[in-house]
Coordinates of C-alpha atoms and ligand atoms in Angstrom, one line a residue:
M11 CA 23.8 -10.9 15.5
T12 CA 24.9 -10.3 11.9
F13 CA 23.7 -11.8 8.6
S14 CA 26.5 -14.3 8.7
D15 CA 24.8 -15.9 11.7
L16 CA 21.9 -16.8 9.5
N17 CA 22.2 -19.9 7.3
L18 CA 22.7 -17.8 4.2
S19 CA 24.7 -18.6 1.0
K20 CA 27.8 -16.7 0.3
F21 CA 26.0 -15.3 -2.8
L22 CA 23.4 -13.7 -0.7
L23 CA 25.9 -12.6 2.0
N24 CA 28.0 -10.9 -0.7
A25 CA 24.9 -9.1 -2.2
L26 CA 23.9 -7.9 1.3
A27 CA 27.4 -6.6 1.9
D28 CA 27.3 -4.8 -1.4
A29 CA 24.1 -3.2 -0.3
G30 CA 25.8 -2.1 2.9
M31 CA 23.5 -4.3 5.1
E32 CA 25.2 -6.0 8.0
A33 CA 22.6 -7.2 10.6
P34 CA 19.1 -8.6 10.2
T35 CA 16.3 -6.5 11.6
P36 CA 14.2 -8.3 14.4
I37 CA 11.5 -9.5 12.0
Q38 CA 14.1 -10.8 9.6
E39 CA 15.9 -12.6 12.3
K40 CA 12.7 -14.1 13.8
A41 CA 11.2 -15.1 10.5
F42 CA 14.2 -16.7 8.9
S43 CA 14.4 -20.1 10.5
V44 CA 10.6 -20.6 10.7
I45 CA 10.2 -19.9 7.0
M46 CA 13.2 -22.2 6.3
S47 CA 11.4 -25.0 8.1
G48 CA 8.7 -24.8 5.5
K49 CA 5.8 -23.7 7.7
D50 CA 3.2 -21.1 6.8
V51 CA 4.1 -17.8 8.4
V52 CA 2.2 -14.6 9.2
G53 CA 4.7 -11.9 10.1
T54 CA 3.8 -8.6 11.6
A55 CA 6.2 -5.7 12.2
Q56 CA 6.0 -1.9 12.0
T57 CA 6.4 -0.1 8.7
G58 CA 9.9 0.3 7.5
T59 CA 11.4 -2.5 9.5
G60 CA 12.5 -4.7 6.6
K61 CA 9.5 -7.1 6.0
T62 CA 10.5 -7.4 2.3
L63 CA 13.8 -9.1 3.1
A64 CA 12.1 -11.1 5.9
F65 CA 10.4 -13.1 3.2
L66 CA 12.9 -12.7 0.4
L67 CA 16.0 -13.9 2.2
P68 CA 14.7 -17.4 3.1
T69 CA 12.9 -17.6 -0.2
L70 CA 16.1 -17.0 -2.1
R71 CA 18.0 -19.3 0.3
M72 CA 15.6 -22.1 -0.6
W73 CA 15.7 -21.4 -4.3
R74 CA 16.9 -24.4 -6.5
F75 CA 17.6 -24.2 -10.2
Q76 CA 15.0 -26.1 -12.1
K77 CA 15.1 -27.0 -15.8
H78 CA 11.5 -26.2 -16.6
R79 CA 11.8 -22.5 -15.7
F80 CA 8.2 -22.1 -14.6
A81 CA 7.7 -19.7 -11.6
Q82 CA 8.3 -21.4 -8.3
V83 CA 7.4 -18.4 -6.2
L84 CA 4.5 -16.0 -6.6
I85 CA 4.4 -12.7 -4.8
L86 CA 1.2 -10.7 -4.9
V87 CA 1.1 -7.0 -4.0
P88 CA -1.6 -4.3 -4.4
T89 CA 0.1 -1.7 -6.6
R90 CA 2.3 -1.4 -9.8
E91 CA 4.8 0.7 -8.0
L92 CA 5.2 -2.0 -5.3
V93 CA 5.7 -4.7 -8.0
V94 CA 8.6 -2.7 -9.5
Q95 CA 10.1 -2.1 -6.1
I96 CA 10.1 -5.8 -5.1
V97 CA 11.5 -6.9 -8.4
E98 CA 14.4 -4.4 -8.0
E99 CA 15.0 -5.7 -4.4
I100 CA 15.2 -9.3 -5.8
E101 CA 17.6 -8.2 -8.5
K102 CA 19.8 -6.5 -5.9
L103 CA 19.9 -9.6 -3.8
T104 CA 20.6 -12.0 -6.6
T105 CA 23.6 -10.3 -8.3
Y106 CA 25.5 -13.5 -7.8
M107 CA 22.7 -15.9 -8.5
N108 CA 20.9 -17.0 -11.6
V109 CA 17.4 -16.1 -10.5
V110 CA 15.0 -14.5 -12.9
A111 CA 12.2 -12.4 -11.5
V112 CA 9.4 -10.9 -13.6
G113 CA 7.0 -8.1 -12.5
A114 CA 3.5 -7.9 -14.0
Y115 CA 0.8 -5.3 -13.5
G116 CA -2.1 -3.7 -15.3
G117 CA -1.8 -0.7 -17.5
V118 CA 0.8 -2.4 -19.7
N119 CA -0.1 -4.5 -22.8
L120 CA -0.8 -8.1 -21.6
K121 CA 1.3 -9.4 -24.6
V122 CA 4.5 -7.8 -23.1
H123 CA 4.1 -9.7 -19.8
T124 CA 3.0 -12.9 -21.5
A125 CA 6.2 -12.9 -23.6
E126 CA 8.3 -12.2 -20.6
V127 CA 6.7 -15.0 -18.5
M128 CA 6.9 -17.5 -21.4
Q129 CA 10.7 -16.9 -21.6
G130 CA 11.1 -18.7 -18.3
L131 CA 11.4 -17.3 -14.8
D132 CA 11.8 -18.3 -11.2
I133 CA 9.8 -15.6 -9.3
L134 CA 6.7 -13.9 -10.5
V135 CA 5.7 -10.6 -8.8
G136 CA 2.4 -9.0 -9.7
T137 CA -0.9 -7.3 -9.0
P138 CA -3.8 -9.8 -8.6
G139 CA -5.7 -8.8 -11.8
R140 CA -2.7 -9.1 -14.1
I141 CA -1.5 -12.4 -12.5
Y142 CA -5.0 -13.9 -13.0
D143 CA -5.0 -12.8 -16.6
L144 CA -1.6 -14.5 -17.1
A145 CA -2.9 -17.7 -15.6
L146 CA -6.0 -17.6 -17.8
N147 CA -4.0 -17.1 -21.0
G148 CA -1.7 -20.0 -20.0
A149 CA 1.5 -18.1 -19.8
F150 CA 1.7 -18.5 -16.0
K151 CA 1.4 -22.1 -14.7
P152 CA 0.2 -21.8 -11.1
K153 CA 0.6 -25.5 -10.4
H154 CA 4.4 -25.1 -10.2
I155 CA 4.2 -22.6 -7.4
Q156 CA 5.9 -23.8 -4.2
R157 CA 5.8 -20.6 -2.2
F158 CA 3.0 -18.0 -2.2
I159 CA 3.6 -14.7 -0.7
I160 CA 1.2 -11.9 -0.1
D161 CA 2.5 -8.4 0.9
E162 CA 0.2 -5.6 1.9
V163 CA -2.8 -7.8 1.7
D164 CA -5.2 -5.4 3.5
E165 CA -4.6 -2.8 0.8
M166 CA -5.3 -5.5 -1.8
L167 CA -8.7 -6.1 -0.2
E168 CA -9.4 -2.4 0.1
L169 CA -8.8 -2.0 -3.6
G170 CA -11.4 -4.7 -4.3
F171 CA -9.1 -7.5 -5.3
R172 CA -10.7 -10.1 -3.1
T173 CA -12.3 -12.1 -6.0
Q174 CA -9.1 -12.2 -8.0
L175 CA -7.1 -13.1 -4.9
N176 CA -9.5 -16.1 -4.3
N177 CA -9.4 -17.1 -7.9
I178 CA -5.6 -17.2 -7.9
I179 CA -5.5 -19.1 -4.6
D180 CA -7.9 -21.7 -6.1
L181 CA -5.4 -22.4 -9.0
L182 CA -2.4 -22.9 -6.7
P183 CA -1.3 -26.5 -5.8
Q184 CA -2.5 -27.7 -2.3
K185 CA 1.1 -28.4 -1.3
R186 CA 2.7 -25.0 -1.0
Q187 CA 4.1 -22.6 1.6
N188 CA 2.1 -19.5 2.3
L189 CA 3.6 -16.3 3.7
L190 CA 2.0 -13.0 4.6
F191 CA 3.6 -9.9 6.0
S192 CA 1.9 -6.7 7.2
A193 CA 2.2 -3.8 9.6
T194 CA -1.5 -4.3 10.5
I195 CA -3.9 -7.2 10.3
T196 CA -7.6 -6.4 9.7
Q197 CA -10.4 -8.8 10.4
E198 CA -10.9 -9.5 6.7
V199 CA -7.2 -10.4 6.4
Q200 CA -7.5 -12.7 9.4
S201 CA -10.4 -14.4 7.6
I202 CA -8.2 -15.0 4.5
I203 CA -5.5 -16.4 6.8
D204 CA -8.0 -18.8 8.4
A205 CA -9.3 -19.9 5.1
T206 CA -6.1 -20.4 3.2
F207 CA -3.2 -20.9 5.6
N208 CA -2.2 -24.2 7.0
F209 CA -1.5 -23.9 10.8
P210 CA 0.5 -20.7 10.3
V211 CA 3.1 -19.6 12.8
F212 CA 2.5 -16.0 13.9
I213 CA 5.7 -14.0 14.2
E214 CA 5.5 -10.5 15.7
A215 CA 8.3 -8.0 16.0
A216 CA 6.2 -5.4 17.9
P217 CA 2.6 -5.3 19.0
L218 CA 0.2 -4.6 16.2
G219 CA -0.6 -1.0 15.7
T220 CA 2.5 0.2 17.4
P221 CA 3.8 3.3 15.6
L222 CA 7.5 3.7 15.1
E223 CA 9.4 5.4 17.8
N224 CA 11.5 7.3 15.2
I225 CA 8.4 9.1 13.8
K226 CA 7.4 12.3 15.6
Q227 CA 3.7 12.8 15.3
W228 CA 2.2 16.2 15.3
G229 CA -1.3 17.5 14.6
Y230 CA -3.1 20.7 13.7
K231 CA -6.8 21.4 14.1
V232 CA -7.8 23.2 10.9
S233 CA -11.3 24.5 10.2
N234 CA -11.7 23.4 6.5
F235 CA -10.0 22.2 3.3
H236 CA -9.1 25.6 1.9
T237 CA -7.6 26.7 5.2
K238 CA -5.7 23.4 5.2
I239 CA -4.2 24.5 1.9
N240 CA -3.2 27.9 3.4
L241 CA -1.5 26.1 6.3
L242 CA 0.3 23.8 3.9
Q243 CA 1.5 26.8 1.8
H244 CA 2.9 28.3 5.1
I245 CA 4.5 25.1 6.3
L246 CA 6.2 24.3 3.1
Q247 CA 8.1 27.6 3.1
D248 CA 10.6 26.2 5.4
K249 CA 12.6 24.4 2.6
E250 CA 15.5 23.4 4.8
S251 CA 13.7 21.3 7.3
Y252 CA 10.9 20.3 4.9
H253 CA 13.3 18.9 2.4
R254 CA 11.3 15.8 1.2
V255 CA 7.6 16.0 1.9
L256 CA 5.0 13.5 1.0
V257 CA 1.5 15.1 1.2
F258 CA -1.5 12.8 1.4
A259 CA -4.7 14.2 -0.2
P260 CA -8.2 12.9 0.5
S261 CA -9.1 12.1 -3.1
K262 CA -7.8 12.2 -6.7
R263 CA -9.8 15.4 -7.3
L264 CA -8.5 17.2 -4.3
A265 CA -5.0 16.0 -5.0
D266 CA -5.2 17.8 -8.4
L267 CA -6.8 20.8 -6.8
M268 CA -4.0 21.0 -4.2
F269 CA -1.4 20.7 -7.0
E270 CA -3.0 23.6 -8.9
Q271 CA -3.1 25.8 -5.8
L272 CA 0.4 25.1 -4.6
D273 CA 2.3 24.7 -7.9
P274 CA 2.5 28.5 -8.6
S275 CA 4.2 29.2 -5.2
Y276 CA 6.6 26.3 -5.6
P277 CA 7.2 25.9 -9.3
E278 CA 9.3 22.9 -10.4
E279 CA 9.2 21.6 -6.8
I280 CA 6.0 19.6 -6.7
G281 CA 4.7 16.4 -8.3
V282 CA 1.4 14.6 -8.0
I283 CA 0.5 11.0 -8.2
H284 CA -2.8 9.1 -8.2
S285 CA -4.5 6.3 -10.1
N286 CA -6.0 8.4 -12.8
K287 CA -2.6 9.4 -14.1
S288 CA -1.0 7.3 -16.8
Q289 CA 1.5 4.7 -15.7
N290 CA 4.4 6.7 -17.2
Y291 CA 3.3 9.8 -15.4
R292 CA 3.1 7.8 -12.1
F293 CA 6.6 6.3 -12.4
N294 CA 7.9 9.7 -13.4
S295 CA 6.4 11.5 -10.4
L296 CA 7.9 8.9 -8.0
R297 CA 11.3 9.1 -9.7
K298 CA 11.4 12.9 -9.5
F299 CA 10.5 12.8 -5.9
Q300 CA 13.0 10.0 -5.1
S301 CA 15.8 11.7 -7.0
G302 CA 15.2 15.0 -5.2
E303 CA 14.2 16.9 -8.3
H304 CA 10.9 17.5 -6.6
R305 CA 10.8 18.4 -3.0
I306 CA 7.1 17.7 -2.6
L307 CA 4.9 14.9 -3.8
I308 CA 1.1 15.2 -3.5
A309 CA -0.4 11.7 -3.4
T310 CA -3.5 9.7 -2.7
D311 CA -3.4 6.5 -0.7
L312 CA -2.1 4.8 -3.8
V313 CA 1.4 5.2 -2.3
S314 CA 0.5 4.8 1.4
R315 CA 1.4 1.1 1.4
G316 CA 4.7 -0.7 1.2
L317 CA 6.6 1.8 -0.9
D318 CA 10.1 2.3 0.4
L319 CA 10.7 6.0 -0.3
S320 CA 14.0 7.0 1.1
D321 CA 14.7 10.0 3.4
V322 CA 11.2 11.4 3.5
S323 CA 11.5 14.2 6.0
H324 CA 7.7 14.7 6.5
V325 CA 4.5 13.0 5.8
I326 CA 1.6 15.5 5.9
N327 CA -2.0 14.2 6.1
V328 CA -4.2 16.9 4.7
D329 CA -7.2 14.7 5.7
T330 CA -7.3 12.5 8.8
P331 CA -7.5 9.0 7.5
E332 CA -10.8 7.2 7.8
E333 CA -9.3 3.8 8.7
P334 CA -6.9 4.1 11.6
E335 CA -4.7 1.4 10.1
N336 CA -4.2 3.6 7.1
Y337 CA -2.8 6.3 9.3
I338 CA -0.1 3.9 10.4
H339 CA 0.8 3.0 6.8
R340 CA 0.8 6.6 5.6
I341 CA 3.1 7.9 8.3
G342 CA 5.3 4.8 7.8
R343 CA 6.5 6.3 4.6
T344 CA 8.9 8.3 6.7
G345 CA 11.2 7.1 9.5
R346 CA 12.2 4.0 7.5
A347 CA 15.0 1.7 8.5
D348 CA 17.2 3.7 10.9
K349 CA 16.0 7.1 9.8
T350 CA 13.8 9.6 11.7
G351 CA 10.9 11.5 10.4
T352 CA 7.9 13.7 11.3
S353 CA 4.3 13.2 10.4
I354 CA 1.8 16.1 10.6
T355 CA -2.0 15.5 10.4
F356 CA -4.6 18.2 9.7
T357 CA -7.9 17.5 11.5
A358 CA -11.1 19.4 10.8
E359 CA -13.9 19.4 13.4
K360 CA -15.8 16.7 11.5
E361 CA -12.8 14.5 11.5
L362 CA -12.2 14.6 15.3
P363 CA -13.8 11.1 15.8
L364 CA -11.4 9.7 13.2
L365 CA -8.4 11.2 15.1
E366 CA -9.7 9.6 18.3
A367 CA -9.9 6.2 16.6
I368 CA -6.3 6.6 15.4
E369 CA -5.1 7.6 18.9
A370 CA -7.0 4.7 20.4
L371 CA -5.4 2.2 18.0
M372 CA -1.9 3.5 18.7
Q373 CA -2.5 4.3 22.4
H374 CA -0.7 7.5 21.7
E375 CA -1.9 11.0 21.4
L376 CA -0.7 13.3 18.7
E377 CA 1.0 16.4 19.9
Q378 CA -1.3 19.3 18.8
I379 CA 0.3 22.4 17.6
A380 CA -1.3 25.8 17.8
F381 CA -2.7 27.1 14.5
P382 CA -0.3 29.8 13.3
E383 CA -1.8 33.3 13.6
E384 CA -0.3 34.4 10.3
V385 CA -2.2 31.8 8.3
A386 CA -5.4 33.0 6.8
I387 CA -8.6 31.2 7.6
S388 CA -10.6 30.7 4.5
D389 CA -14.4 30.6 4.4
L390 CA -14.5 28.9 1.0
K391 CA -16.1 25.5 1.0
I392 CA -15.4 22.5 -1.2
P393 CA -18.6 20.6 -2.1
E394 CA -17.8 17.9 0.4
E395 CA -18.0 20.5 3.2
E396 CA -21.4 22.0 2.2
D397 CA -24.1 21.2 4.7
N398 CA -26.4 19.7 2.1
F399 CA -23.7 17.5 0.6
V400 CA -25.0 14.3 2.1
V401 CA -28.6 15.3 1.4
K402 CA -27.7 15.8 -2.3
N403 CA -26.5 12.2 -2.4
V404 CA -29.6 10.9 -0.9
K405 CA -31.7 12.8 -3.4
V406 CA -29.8 11.2 -6.3
K407 CA -30.5 7.8 -4.8
L408 CA -34.2 8.6 -4.5
D409 CA -34.4 9.7 -8.1
M410 CA -32.9 6.5 -9.1
R411 CA -35.4 4.6 -7.1
S412 CA -38.3 6.4 -8.8
K413 CA -37.0 5.5 -12.1
G414 CA -37.1 1.9 -11.0
A415 CA -33.4 1.2 -10.9
F416 CA -33.7 0.2 -7.2
H417 CA -36.4 -2.3 -7.9
E418 CA -34.7 -3.7 -11.0
K419 CA -31.6 -4.3 -8.9
K420 CA -33.7 -6.0 -6.2
K421 CA -35.3 -8.3 -8.8
A422 CA -31.9 -9.1 -10.3
N423 CA -30.7 -10.2 -6.8
A424 CA -33.8 -12.3 -6.3
K425 CA -33.3 -14.1 -9.6
K426 CA -29.8 -15.2 -8.8
K427 CA -30.8 -16.2 -5.3
L428 CA -27.8 -14.8 -3.7
T429 CA -26.6 -16.3 -0.4
R430 CA -26.2 -14.1 2.6
G431 CA -22.5 -14.2 2.2
E432 CA -22.7 -13.1 -1.4
I433 CA -24.9 -10.2 -0.6
R434 CA -22.5 -9.2 2.1
E435 CA -19.6 -9.5 -0.4
Q436 CA -21.5 -7.3 -2.9
R437 CA -22.1 -4.7 -0.3
G438 CA -18.4 -4.8 0.6
R439 CA -17.5 -4.4 -3.1
K440 CA -19.6 -1.3 -3.3
K441 CA -17.8 0.2 -0.4
Q442 CA -14.5 -0.8 -2.0
R443 CA -15.4 0.8 -5.3
K444 CA -16.0 4.0 -3.5
K445 CA -12.6 3.8 -1.8
R446 CA -10.9 2.9 -5.1
K447 CA -12.3 6.0 -6.7
R448 CA -10.5 8.1 -4.1
R449 CA -7.0 6.7 -5.0
Ligands
ADP522 P1 8.6 -2.8 5.5 O1 8.1 -3.7 4.4 O2 8.7 -3.4 6.8 O3 7.8 -1.5 5.5 P2 11.0 -2.6 3.8 O4 11.2 -4.1 3.6 O5 10.4 -1.8 2.7 O6 10.1 -2.3 5.1 O7 12.4 -2.0 4.3 C1 12.6 -0.7 4.7 C2 14.0 -0.2 4.4 O8 14.9 -0.8 5.2 C3 14.4 -0.5 3.0 O9 15.1 0.6 2.4 C4 15.4 -1.6 3.1 O10 16.4 -1.6 2.1 C5 16.0 -1.3 4.5 N1 16.5 -2.5 5.2 C6 15.8 -3.7 5.3 N2 16.5 -4.6 6.0 C7 17.6 -4.0 6.4 C8 18.7 -4.4 7.2 N3 18.8 -5.6 7.7 N4 19.7 -3.5 7.4 C9 19.6 -2.2 6.9 N5 18.6 -1.8 6.2 C10 17.6 -2.6 5.9
MG523 MG1 6.6 -3.8 3.0

């Protein structure tokens, strides 16, 4: 099977040849004709197996020039970096076509995107908040959308974009094709599919939750955060094998702390990225890591989804991810396409149940490596590791209650007569805000 066996135009075939791609991956092959038939499609395949092209190829094959130049295709993704990546992918595939794709995301003046969209386009790629703003100010005309694509939707929901997502869906015309691709499908995503998709065809390239065979998965049991940093210091000394290392940190604050601790030992080799950094800083960190200028990138889950980083030799999880699905996405930043990679996960005693959940989801046990004797065990504690950490939180809440904040809130809820669903949604949003803070 090669790309020429699919019903592609010579323009697309030439662009694929330029990119050195010859044969479709299994998800690309399976999804192509079903998407071409116009049906709604939910596609699942492991990380790094080419889901982007699985929806882009048929989308571009079905593209027709239209005089009005309003967007015909809307692609929603959770992060700004992913917007840029997908726009670049479209540009690569349309070298020989007249397709205009515009990417829009927060953190840039709305006027800039408004002007770009008003100039006319075929495909709009963006984060939900910015797309909704563009619909509200009239630059983006949702009623012309023929195809609606959501990539990495579970992350979108994690980041608390549910309301914006629903708002955008409400503006789209009834008659449209819906496509959704992911490596994992959570229950909440399933409920969105049930509510918005029209008899979707489910296409699966491998059972959900299957990790990639070309990623070696190792683990270390480590007593606490500062010891984890010591171990990291030690591991990173092997510059030859650890030549492009993506290190996941548990939170923005700890990402910065790790950077401060490691940077003196590895000057000019480390970058850091999280959502509190400016957009320029974020793009720069990624660029330096991709170009090889930096060997190490410390990141929050901001980059755990969808980003196609090339040749990452190792993914190191300094924390064991709370959601087992997230583990799969994180390690999926290595071992992409036909490459191999290694993931290493540090697990403190408190995190053992999280590790068990991950292993249960994958039906695969991480190979545990003995803690190296030469690495110092630290007895320093970060606030999160203090025994009274949780207690402190409860205290704060109680203080709030005594000041009446708790009751005021309750009253406000009563006034609006929230339905059970709305209350549940509010609770979910609170949880999401907490998660968003970490990134
Ligand atoms: P996913 O969304 O499944 O995680 P991506 O769509 O980001 O994966 O693709 C991962 C990598 O594989 C990208 O670098 C992409 O260019 C490459 N790729 C995709 N399809 C093919 C193909 N048919 N042949 C070779 N490489 C491919
Ligand atoms: Mg993807």
